[in-house]
Coordinates of C-alpha atoms and ligand atoms in Angstrom, one line a residue:
X6 CA 0.0 0.0 0.0
X7 CA 2.7 2.5 1.0
X8 CA 4.8 1.8 -2.1
X9 CA 1.7 2.3 -4.3
X10 CA 0.6 5.5 -2.6
X11 CA 4.2 6.8 -3.0
X12 CA 4.3 5.9 -6.6
X13 CA 0.9 7.5 -7.4
X14 CA 1.6 10.4 -5.1
X15 CA -1.7 10.0 -3.4
X16 CA -3.1 10.0 0.2
X17 CA -3.6 6.5 1.6
X18 CA -7.1 7.5 2.6
X19 CA -8.1 7.7 -1.1
X20 CA -7.1 4.1 -1.7
X21 CA -9.5 1.3 -0.7
X22 CA -7.2 -1.6 -1.3
X23 CA -4.3 -2.9 -3.4
X24 CA -4.1 -6.4 -4.7
X25 CA -1.1 -8.1 -6.4
X26 CA -2.2 -9.6 -9.7
X27 CA 1.2 -10.6 -11.2
X28 CA 4.7 -11.1 -9.7
X29 CA 7.9 -12.0 -11.5
X30 CA 11.6 -11.7 -11.0
X31 CA 13.7 -9.4 -13.3
X32 CA 17.3 -10.8 -13.6
X33 CA 18.5 -8.5 -16.3
X34 CA 21.0 -6.8 -13.9
X35 CA 22.0 -10.1 -12.2
X36 CA 23.1 -10.8 -9.5
X37 CA 20.8 -7.9 -8.5
X38 CA 17.3 -9.2 -8.8
X39 CA 14.2 -7.2 -8.9
X40 CA 10.7 -8.3 -7.8
X41 CA 8.3 -6.9 -10.4
X42 CA 4.7 -6.6 -9.3
X43 CA 1.6 -5.6 -11.2
X44 CA -1.0 -4.5 -8.8
X45 CA -4.7 -3.6 -9.0
X46 CA -5.6 -0.5 -7.0
X47 CA -9.1 0.0 -5.9
X48 CA -9.7 3.7 -5.3
X49 CA -12.3 5.0 -2.8
X50 CA -14.3 7.0 -5.3
X51 CA -14.8 7.3 -9.1
X52 CA -13.3 10.8 -9.4
X53 CA -10.0 9.7 -7.8
X54 CA -10.0 6.7 -10.1
X55 CA -10.6 8.8 -13.2
X56 CA -7.9 11.3 -12.1
X57 CA -5.3 8.6 -11.4
X58 CA -6.0 6.8 -14.6
X59 CA -5.5 10.0 -16.6
X60 CA -2.4 11.2 -14.7
X61 CA -0.5 7.9 -14.5
X62 CA -1.9 6.2 -17.7
X63 CA -3.3 3.3 -15.6
X64 CA -5.2 0.6 -17.4
X65 CA -8.6 -0.6 -16.1
X66 CA -8.5 -4.1 -14.7
X67 CA -11.4 -6.5 -14.5
X68 CA -10.9 -9.2 -11.9
X69 CA -11.5 -12.6 -13.5
X70 CA -15.0 -13.7 -12.6
X71 CA -16.3 -17.2 -13.1
X72 CA -19.9 -17.6 -14.0
X73 CA -21.2 -21.1 -13.1
X74 CA -23.3 -22.8 -15.8
X75 CA -27.0 -22.3 -15.7
X76 CA -28.5 -25.8 -15.0
X77 CA -30.6 -27.3 -17.8
X78 CA -34.0 -29.0 -17.5
X79 CA -33.4 -32.5 -18.7
X80 CA -34.2 -35.1 -16.0
X81 CA -31.7 -37.9 -15.3
X82 CA -32.1 -41.3 -13.8
X83 CA -28.6 -42.8 -13.7
X84 CA -25.4 -41.2 -12.3
X85 CA -22.9 -39.1 -14.2
X86 CA -19.7 -41.1 -14.0
X87 CA -16.2 -39.7 -14.1
X88 CA -13.5 -42.2 -15.0
X89 CA -10.0 -41.2 -13.8
X90 CA -9.1 -39.0 -10.9
X91 CA -6.3 -36.9 -12.4
X92 CA -6.7 -33.1 -12.6
X93 CA -9.3 -33.3 -15.4
X94 CA -11.5 -35.9 -13.6
X95 CA -11.2 -34.3 -10.1
X96 CA -12.1 -30.8 -11.3
X97 CA -15.0 -32.2 -13.4
X98 CA -16.2 -34.1 -10.3
X99 CA -15.7 -31.2 -8.0
X100 CA -17.7 -28.8 -10.1
X101 CA -20.5 -31.3 -10.7
X102 CA -20.6 -32.1 -7.0
X103 CA -20.7 -28.4 -6.1
X104 CA -23.9 -28.0 -8.2
X105 CA -25.5 -31.1 -6.8
X106 CA -24.9 -33.6 -9.6
X107 CA -23.4 -36.3 -7.3
X108 CA -20.8 -37.7 -9.6
X109 CA -19.5 -41.3 -9.2
X110 CA -15.7 -41.5 -9.8
X111 CA -14.0 -44.8 -10.9
X112 CA -10.2 -44.8 -10.6
X113 CA -8.1 -47.7 -11.6
X114 CA -5.3 -46.9 -9.1
X115 CA -5.2 -46.6 -5.4
X116 CA -6.2 -43.8 -2.9
X117 CA -3.5 -41.5 -1.7
X118 CA -1.8 -43.3 1.2
X119 CA -1.7 -46.7 -0.5
X120 CA -0.5 -45.1 -3.7
X121 CA 2.4 -43.3 -1.9
X122 CA 3.5 -46.7 -0.5
X123 CA 3.3 -48.3 -3.9
X124 CA 5.4 -45.6 -5.5
X125 CA 8.0 -45.6 -2.7
X126 CA 8.3 -49.4 -3.0
X127 CA 8.9 -48.9 -6.7
X128 CA 11.5 -46.2 -6.2
X129 CA 13.3 -48.1 -3.5
X130 CA 13.2 -51.7 -4.8
X131 CA 12.1 -51.4 -8.4
X132 CA 8.8 -53.4 -7.7
X133 CA 6.3 -51.9 -10.1
X134 CA 2.5 -52.0 -9.4
X135 CA 1.0 -51.6 -12.9
X136 CA -2.2 -50.2 -11.5
X137 CA -0.9 -47.9 -8.8
X138 CA 2.2 -45.9 -9.7
X139 CA 3.5 -42.4 -10.6
X140 CA 0.8 -42.2 -13.4
X141 CA -2.2 -44.1 -11.9
X142 CA -4.1 -43.5 -8.7
X143 CA -5.8 -40.6 -6.9
X144 CA -4.7 -37.3 -8.5
X145 CA -3.4 -39.0 -11.7
X146 CA -0.1 -37.9 -13.2
X147 CA -0.4 -34.6 -11.2
X148 CA 0.3 -36.2 -7.8
X149 CA 4.0 -37.1 -8.0
X150 CA 4.6 -34.0 -10.2
X151 CA 6.5 -30.8 -10.0
X152 CA 3.2 -29.1 -9.4
X153 CA 3.9 -26.2 -11.7
X154 CA 0.6 -24.5 -12.2
X155 CA 1.5 -22.4 -15.2
X156 CA -1.0 -21.9 -18.1
X157 CA -0.9 -19.7 -21.1
X158 CA -4.7 -19.6 -21.3
X159 CA -6.6 -16.4 -20.5
X160 CA -9.7 -18.5 -19.6
X161 CA -11.2 -17.2 -16.2
X162 CA -11.4 -20.9 -15.2
X163 CA -7.6 -20.8 -14.7
X164 CA -8.1 -18.5 -11.8
X165 CA -10.9 -20.8 -10.5
X166 CA -8.5 -23.8 -10.5
X167 CA -5.9 -21.8 -8.6
X168 CA -8.5 -20.6 -6.1
X169 CA -9.6 -24.2 -5.4
X170 CA -6.0 -25.2 -4.8
X171 CA -5.6 -22.2 -2.4
X172 CA -8.8 -23.0 -0.6
X173 CA -7.6 -26.6 -0.1
X174 CA -4.2 -25.6 1.2
X175 CA -1.9 -24.3 -1.5
X176 CA -0.1 -21.0 -0.9
X177 CA -2.2 -17.9 -1.7
X178 CA 0.8 -16.6 -3.6
X179 CA 0.1 -18.9 -6.6
X180 CA -2.8 -16.6 -7.5
X181 CA -0.4 -14.0 -8.8
X182 CA 3.0 -15.6 -9.3
X183 CA 4.2 -15.6 -12.9
X184 CA 5.3 -19.2 -12.5
X185 CA 3.1 -20.7 -9.7
X186 CA 4.4 -23.9 -8.2
X187 CA 2.9 -26.2 -5.5
X188 CA 5.3 -29.2 -5.3
X189 CA 4.4 -32.8 -4.9
X190 CA 4.2 -32.7 -1.1
X191 CA 1.6 -29.9 -1.0
X192 CA -0.4 -31.2 -4.1
X193 CA -0.8 -34.6 -2.5
X194 CA -2.5 -33.0 0.6
X195 CA -4.6 -30.7 -1.6
X196 CA -5.8 -33.6 -3.8
X197 CA -6.8 -35.7 -0.8
X198 CA -8.8 -32.8 0.6
X199 CA -10.4 -32.3 -2.8
X200 CA -11.5 -35.9 -2.8
X201 CA -13.0 -35.5 0.7
X202 CA -14.8 -32.4 -0.3
X203 CA -16.4 -34.1 -3.4
X204 CA -17.6 -36.9 -1.1
X205 CA -19.0 -34.4 1.4
X206 CA -21.0 -32.9 -1.5
X207 CA -22.5 -36.2 -2.4
X208 CA -19.9 -37.7 -4.8
X209 CA -18.5 -41.2 -4.5
X210 CA -15.1 -42.7 -5.3
X211 CA -14.2 -46.3 -6.2
X212 CA -10.5 -47.2 -6.3
X213 CA -8.9 -50.2 -8.0
X214 CA -11.8 -49.9 -10.5
X215 CA -10.6 -49.8 -14.1
X216 CA -13.1 -49.1 -16.9
X217 CA -12.8 -52.1 -19.3
X218 CA -15.8 -51.8 -21.6
X219 CA -18.8 -49.8 -22.9
X220 CA -22.3 -50.9 -23.8
X221 CA -23.4 -48.6 -26.6
X222 CA -26.9 -48.7 -28.2
X223 CA -27.9 -46.5 -31.1
X224 CA -25.1 -44.1 -30.4
X225 CA -25.9 -43.8 -26.7
X226 CA -23.8 -45.2 -23.9
X227 CA -26.1 -47.3 -21.6
X228 CA -23.7 -49.1 -19.3
X229 CA -20.1 -49.3 -18.5
X230 CA -18.0 -52.3 -17.4
X231 CA -15.7 -51.7 -14.5
X232 CA -13.5 -54.5 -13.2
X233 CA -14.9 -55.7 -9.8
X234 CA -18.3 -54.1 -10.3
X235 CA -21.6 -55.2 -11.9
X236 CA -22.4 -53.5 -15.2
X237 CA -23.1 -49.9 -14.3
X238 CA -25.9 -47.8 -15.9
X239 CA -24.8 -44.2 -16.7
X240 CA -26.4 -41.0 -17.8
X241 CA -23.2 -39.6 -19.1
X242 CA -19.5 -40.7 -18.9
X243 CA -16.7 -38.2 -18.5
X244 CA -13.6 -40.1 -19.7
X245 CA -10.6 -38.5 -18.0
X246 CA -8.1 -41.4 -18.3
X247 CA -5.0 -39.4 -19.1
X248 CA -2.5 -40.2 -21.9
X249 CA -0.9 -43.3 -20.2
X250 CA -4.0 -45.5 -20.2
X251 CA -2.9 -47.5 -23.3
X252 CA -5.2 -50.4 -22.7
X253 CA -8.1 -47.9 -22.5
X254 CA -7.2 -46.4 -25.9
X255 CA -7.1 -49.9 -27.3
X256 CA -10.5 -50.7 -25.8
X257 CA -12.0 -47.5 -27.3
X258 CA -10.5 -48.3 -30.7
X259 CA -12.1 -51.8 -30.5
X260 CA -15.4 -50.3 -29.6
X261 CA -15.3 -48.1 -32.7
X262 CA -14.9 -44.8 -30.9
X263 CA -13.3 -42.3 -33.3
X264 CA -9.6 -41.7 -32.4
X265 CA -7.0 -39.9 -34.4
X266 CA -3.2 -39.7 -34.1
X267 CA -1.5 -36.5 -33.1
X268 CA 2.0 -35.1 -32.9
X269 CA 3.8 -35.3 -29.6
X270 CA 7.4 -35.1 -28.4
X271 CA 10.0 -37.6 -26.9
X272 CA 13.5 -37.2 -25.5
X273 CA 15.7 -37.4 -22.4
X274 CA 15.9 -35.7 -19.0
X275 CA 18.9 -33.6 -18.5
X276 CA 20.2 -33.0 -15.0
X277 CA 22.6 -30.4 -13.5
X278 CA 23.6 -29.2 -10.1
X279 CA 21.1 -26.4 -9.2
X280 CA 24.1 -24.2 -8.3
X281 CA 25.2 -24.2 -12.0
X282 CA 21.7 -23.1 -13.2
X283 CA 21.5 -20.5 -10.4
X284 CA 24.8 -19.1 -11.4
X285 CA 23.9 -19.0 -15.1
X286 CA 20.5 -17.4 -14.5
X287 CA 20.9 -15.3 -11.4
X288 CA 24.7 -14.8 -11.4
X289 CA 24.7 -16.1 -7.7
X290 CA 23.3 -18.9 -5.6
X291 CA 19.6 -18.7 -5.1
X292 CA 20.0 -19.3 -1.4
X293 CA 22.4 -16.4 -1.0
X294 CA 20.0 -14.2 -3.0
X295 CA 17.0 -15.4 -1.0
X296 CA 15.0 -16.3 -4.1
X297 CA 13.7 -19.6 -5.4
X298 CA 15.9 -22.0 -7.4
X299 CA 16.4 -20.7 -11.0
X300 CA 14.7 -22.3 -14.0
X301 CA 15.3 -22.0 -17.7
X302 CA 13.5 -22.5 -21.0
X303 CA 15.5 -23.3 -24.2
X304 CA 14.4 -23.9 -27.8
X305 CA 16.3 -24.9 -30.9
X306 CA 15.1 -25.4 -34.5
X307 CA 17.2 -27.9 -36.3
X308 CA 18.1 -26.4 -39.7
X309 CA 18.9 -29.8 -41.3
X310 CA 15.8 -31.8 -40.3
X311 CA 13.5 -28.9 -39.6
X312 CA 12.6 -30.4 -36.2
X313 CA 12.2 -28.5 -32.9
X314 CA 14.2 -29.5 -29.8
X315 CA 13.2 -27.8 -26.6
X316 CA 13.4 -28.0 -22.8
X317 CA 10.1 -29.1 -21.2
X318 CA 8.7 -29.4 -17.7
X319 CA 11.8 -27.9 -16.1
X320 CA 12.0 -28.8 -12.4
X321 CA 14.3 -26.5 -10.3
X322 CA 15.5 -28.1 -7.1
X323 CA 13.7 -31.3 -8.0
X324 CA 14.6 -34.8 -9.0
X325 CA 14.3 -37.1 -12.0
X326 CA 11.6 -39.7 -11.3
X327 CA 11.1 -43.1 -12.7
X328 CA 7.5 -42.8 -14.0
X329 CA 7.1 -46.3 -15.6
X330 CA 3.6 -47.8 -15.6
X331 CA 4.2 -51.1 -17.5
X332 CA 6.4 -54.0 -16.7
X333 CA 9.4 -54.2 -19.1
X334 CA 8.9 -50.6 -20.2
X335 CA 10.7 -47.6 -18.6
X336 CA 10.1 -43.9 -18.8
X337 CA 11.2 -40.9 -16.7
X338 CA 9.8 -37.5 -15.7
X339 CA 10.6 -34.8 -13.2
X340 CA 9.2 -33.7 -9.8
X341 CA 9.9 -31.4 -6.9
X342 CA 8.8 -30.6 -3.4
X343 CA 7.4 -27.2 -2.4
X344 CA 10.8 -26.0 -1.2
X345 CA 12.6 -27.0 -4.4
X346 CA 15.8 -27.6 -2.3
X347 CA 17.2 -30.9 -3.6
X348 CA 20.2 -29.1 -5.0
X349 CA 19.6 -30.6 -8.4
X350 CA 17.9 -29.1 -11.5
X351 CA 16.3 -31.3 -14.3
X352 CA 14.3 -30.8 -17.4
X353 CA 13.1 -32.8 -20.3
X354 CA 14.9 -32.2 -23.5
X355 CA 12.5 -33.3 -26.2
X356 CA 12.1 -33.3 -29.9
X357 CA 8.8 -33.1 -31.9
X358 CA 7.6 -36.3 -33.4
X359 CA 5.6 -36.0 -36.6
X360 CA 3.2 -39.0 -36.5
X361 CA 2.9 -39.0 -40.3
X362 CA 6.6 -40.0 -40.4
X363 CA 6.2 -42.9 -38.0
X364 CA 6.0 -46.5 -39.3
X365 CA 2.7 -48.3 -39.0
X366 CA -0.9 -47.4 -39.5
X367 CA -3.9 -46.3 -37.4
X368 CA -4.5 -43.8 -34.5
X369 CA -2.4 -45.8 -32.0
X370 CA 0.9 -45.7 -33.9
X371 CA 2.3 -42.9 -31.7
X372 CA 1.7 -45.2 -28.7
X373 CA 3.6 -48.0 -30.4
X374 CA 6.6 -45.7 -30.9
X375 CA 6.5 -44.6 -27.3
X376 CA 6.5 -48.2 -26.2
X377 CA 9.4 -49.1 -28.5
X378 CA 11.5 -46.4 -26.9
X379 CA 10.4 -47.4 -23.4
X380 CA 11.3 -51.1 -24.0
X381 CA 14.7 -50.1 -25.3
X382 CA 15.2 -47.9 -22.2
X383 CA 14.3 -50.7 -19.9
X384 CA 16.8 -53.0 -21.7
X385 CA 19.5 -50.4 -21.8
X386 CA 19.1 -50.0 -18.0
X387 CA 19.8 -53.7 -17.6
X388 CA 16.3 -54.6 -16.3
X389 CA 14.9 -54.1 -12.8
X390 CA 13.9 -50.5 -13.7
X391 CA 17.4 -49.0 -13.4
X392 CA 17.2 -46.0 -15.7
X393 CA 19.9 -45.7 -18.4
X394 CA 22.1 -42.6 -17.8
X395 CA 25.0 -41.0 -19.6
X396 CA 27.1 -37.9 -19.2
X397 CA 26.3 -35.3 -21.9
X398 CA 29.9 -35.3 -22.9
X399 CA 29.8 -39.1 -23.6
X400 CA 26.5 -38.7 -25.4
X401 CA 28.1 -36.0 -27.7
X402 CA 31.0 -38.4 -28.3
X403 CA 28.7 -41.4 -28.8
X404 CA 30.5 -43.5 -26.3
X405 CA 29.6 -45.3 -23.1
X406 CA 31.7 -43.7 -20.3
X407 CA 33.7 -45.4 -17.6
X408 CA 32.6 -43.8 -14.3
X409 CA 28.9 -43.6 -13.6
X410 CA 27.6 -40.0 -13.6
X411 CA 25.5 -39.0 -10.7
X412 CA 21.7 -38.7 -11.0
X413 CA 18.8 -38.3 -8.6
X414 CA 16.8 -41.0 -10.4
X415 CA 15.6 -44.0 -8.3
X416 CA 15.8 -46.9 -7.8
X417 CA 19.1 -46.3 -9.6
X418 CA 20.8 -45.2 -12.8
X419 CA 22.8 -47.5 -15.0
X420 CA 25.6 -46.3 -17.3
X421 CA 24.6 -46.7 -21.0
X422 CA 24.9 -45.1 -24.4
X423 CA 21.6 -43.3 -24.9
X424 CA 22.2 -42.8 -28.6
X425 CA 21.0 -46.5 -28.9
X426 CA 17.5 -45.3 -28.1
X427 CA 16.9 -43.1 -31.2
X428 CA 17.5 -43.1 -34.9
X429 CA 20.7 -41.3 -36.2
X430 CA 18.8 -38.2 -37.4
X431 CA 17.1 -37.7 -34.0
X432 CA 20.5 -38.1 -32.2
X433 CA 22.0 -35.5 -34.6
X434 CA 19.3 -33.0 -33.7
X435 CA 19.8 -33.6 -30.0
X436 CA 23.6 -33.1 -30.4
X437 CA 23.3 -29.9 -32.3
X438 CA 20.6 -28.7 -29.8
X439 CA 22.9 -29.5 -26.8
X440 CA 25.7 -27.5 -28.4
X441 CA 23.4 -24.6 -29.1
X442 CA 22.1 -24.6 -25.5
X443 CA 25.7 -24.7 -24.3
X444 CA 26.4 -21.6 -26.3
X445 CA 23.4 -19.9 -24.7
X446 CA 24.1 -21.2 -21.2
X447 CA 27.8 -22.1 -20.9
X448 CA 28.2 -25.4 -19.0
X449 CA 24.8 -26.7 -20.0
X450 CA 26.5 -29.4 -22.0
X451 CA 29.5 -29.5 -19.7
X452 CA 31.0 -32.2 -17.5
X453 CA 28.4 -31.8 -14.8
X454 CA 25.5 -32.5 -17.2
X455 CA 23.8 -35.9 -17.1
X456 CA 21.2 -37.4 -19.4
X457 CA 18.6 -39.9 -18.2
X458 CA 16.3 -42.0 -20.6
X459 CA 13.7 -42.0 -21.7
X460 CA 11.0 -39.2 -21.7
X461 CA 8.0 -40.3 -23.7
X462 CA 4.9 -39.1 -21.8
X463 CA 5.1 -35.5 -22.7
X464 CA 1.6 -35.2 -24.2
X465 CA -1.0 -37.5 -25.8
X466 CA -0.1 -39.1 -29.1
X467 CA -3.9 -39.7 -29.6
X468 CA -7.0 -37.5 -29.8
X469 CA -10.4 -38.9 -28.9
X470 CA -12.5 -36.8 -31.3
X471 CA -15.2 -34.7 -29.7
X472 CA -17.7 -32.0 -30.9
X473 CA -18.4 -28.5 -29.5
X474 CA -20.6 -30.0 -26.8
X475 CA -17.5 -32.0 -25.7
X476 CA -19.2 -35.3 -26.7
X477 CA -17.4 -38.0 -28.6
X478 CA -18.4 -37.9 -32.3
X479 CA -19.1 -41.6 -32.0
X480 CA -21.2 -41.8 -28.8
X481 CA -23.4 -38.9 -27.7
X482 CA -23.1 -39.1 -23.9
X483 CA -19.4 -40.0 -23.8
X484 CA -17.3 -37.0 -23.0
X485 CA -13.5 -37.4 -23.6
X486 CA -11.8 -34.9 -21.3
X487 CA -8.3 -33.7 -20.4
X488 CA -4.9 -34.7 -21.6
X489 CA -5.7 -38.3 -22.6
X490 CA -8.5 -37.0 -24.8
X491 CA -5.9 -34.8 -26.6
X492 CA -7.5 -31.5 -25.6
X493 CA -5.2 -30.4 -22.7
X494 CA -1.6 -30.6 -21.5
X495 CA -0.5 -30.0 -18.0
X496 CA -2.3 -29.8 -14.6
X497 CA -4.1 -26.5 -15.0
X498 CA -5.2 -27.0 -18.6
X499 CA -6.5 -30.5 -17.8
X500 CA -8.4 -29.1 -14.8
X501 CA -9.9 -26.3 -16.9
X502 CA -11.0 -28.9 -19.5
X503 CA -12.6 -30.9 -16.7
X504 CA -14.6 -27.8 -15.5
X505 CA -15.7 -27.1 -19.1
X506 CA -16.9 -30.7 -19.5
X507 CA -18.8 -30.5 -16.2
X508 CA -20.5 -27.3 -17.5
X509 CA -21.6 -29.1 -20.6
X510 CA -23.4 -31.6 -18.5
X511 CA -24.9 -29.0 -16.2
X512 CA -26.2 -26.9 -19.1
X513 CA -28.3 -29.9 -20.3
X514 CA -29.5 -31.6 -17.1
X515 CA -31.4 -30.3 -14.1
X516 CA -29.8 -30.4 -10.6
X517 CA -30.4 -33.4 -8.3
Ligands
FAD3 C1 6.2 -36.8 -12.9 C2 5.3 -35.8 -13.6 C3 5.5 -34.5 -13.4 C4 4.6 -33.5 -14.0 N1 4.8 -32.2 -13.7 C5 3.9 -31.3 -14.1 C6 3.9 -30.0 -13.7 O1 4.8 -29.6 -12.9 N2 3.0 -29.1 -14.2 C7 2.0 -29.5 -15.1 O2 1.2 -28.7 -15.5 N3 2.0 -30.8 -15.5 C8 2.9 -31.7 -15.0 N4 2.8 -33.0 -15.4 C9 1.7 -33.4 -16.4 C10 0.4 -33.4 -15.7 O3 0.5 -34.2 -14.5 C11 -0.7 -33.9 -16.6 O4 -0.8 -33.1 -17.7 C12 -2.1 -34.0 -16.0 O5 -2.0 -34.8 -14.8 C13 -3.1 -34.6 -16.9 O6 -4.3 -34.7 -16.3 P1 -5.5 -35.7 -16.7 O7 -6.5 -35.6 -15.6 O8 -5.9 -35.4 -18.1 O9 -4.8 -37.1 -16.7 P2 -4.0 -37.9 -15.6 O10 -3.4 -37.0 -14.6 O11 -3.1 -38.8 -16.4 O12 -5.1 -38.8 -14.9 C14 -5.7 -39.9 -15.5 C15 -6.3 -40.8 -14.4 O13 -7.1 -41.8 -15.0 C16 -6.9 -43.0 -14.4 N5 -7.3 -44.1 -15.4 C17 -6.6 -44.3 -16.5 N6 -7.3 -45.3 -17.2 C18 -8.3 -45.7 -16.4 C19 -9.4 -46.6 -16.6 N7 -9.5 -47.4 -17.6 N8 -10.3 -46.8 -15.6 C20 -10.2 -46.0 -14.4 N9 -9.2 -45.1 -14.3 C21 -8.3 -44.9 -15.2 C22 -5.4 -43.0 -14.0 O14 -5.1 -43.9 -13.0 C23 -5.2 -41.6 -13.6 O15 -5.4 -41.4 -12.2 C24 3.6 -34.0 -14.8 C25 3.4 -35.3 -15.1 C26 4.3 -36.3 -14.5 C27 4.1 -37.7 -14.8

């Protein structure tokens, strides 16, 4: 308030309140960092507001307002079912429950406490539970994630998603931070509370309950088949199964639901000491400066093959996680805790995959390619879910090194030549990109840089085709939602898609 009054040269009595709407760090004069805030000032009267606007060239600001859907009039007999409890499914269920639609949620994986045990057993001993892991279970792929809540969308529902996270325990700062981050520890607690709240509002959850089949008559879904349950009659089904439910895609294809292939990206995780990234970005250690661990974003367009290579899902102060979900197939990802204080920085380094150039036919050929890479990664690691790792220097020299480089991946890393994963053209693109990134950030491809294979689950390689009402073009009351449907990417965008899908239901049907 004081700083705003000083800047506007105005008496505090004329200012009602000041609210931060955006905050970022300016590092152009590093190691001197500046906190840059955009604030909304609410003046006590219109005249002052008008005067201040003219004098200081202030822009009017409208606070993002969410208008809930107006309920329709169609009666309903059977429940609205949400399959999958990732961000898309949870937000769809939350918004349906808030308006009295009492959703039933079927989730193939486990509830939070059991899931955490399963994931820990995997990371400690390499024992994979194919139904309860980093990708499957309450909270979906968002649970063991970095919890970055960034979104490029201007949709007011983005604000709504962050508000729900804040109400359920996330820091209020995420409402205005330029790069909001929650961390896996906080997001786990938030998700558990979200589930409890949905139940308190009349929703129901069933775990260890995978959807395995659909009964469709004349273009309408009548019943669903869920393992461990009797055939279940539904009014509408929100399919929020994420992009890792490969058996679910296969089931949908068999049932004649229209799917199309889509481009995606694959690559490797790159890991550095956080101190190196801090030094490069801030010119000083983030701890000394009292700011959060530094991140980066890098892009490269290969002039020979016309393919983009870029950093993706950068996790400052985090760790590389073994995110496998199938026996004999290995993939990695990145996560962090709220404090981002692991001392390690990692990011995916991925290359675009044009599905038209892949071998094979049909909408699932991108999945086949992902699985081929994951099988090779599993074998390169020597089995037992040791992740194949290599120093960047050895990758550039196309040789398997002697001393094992250090990585945060668990259960362990196994020295390998990661060039064995990809075709020569892809390796060439990665090599040129690494050298380009090293020129932009000296040391990026230096002796402390380590690569871990393989990153395949960046986005969905399939789209479940839907119309403007969010219904599948094949079945009128089947609503493909979120990342697995091919209409979202990331926690916030999947959550927004879930809210929009819930609204489509509410606009048609009357409340309970
Ligand atoms: C390790 C990791 C870190 C990540 N970090 C970030 C990040 O920092 N920021 C960000 O924005 N994004 C991040 N992501 C991506 C983000 O988590 C996803 O984009 C998001 O979770 C997608 O949401 P979704 O609800 O569409 O699908 P998912 O989260 O994949 O959820 C799908 C759910 O459906 C369930 N399911 C699947 N099939 C069936 C079935 N047949 N029957 C019943 N249930 C089923 C699954 O068990 C799962 O719980 C990360 C992902 C991972 C793996």
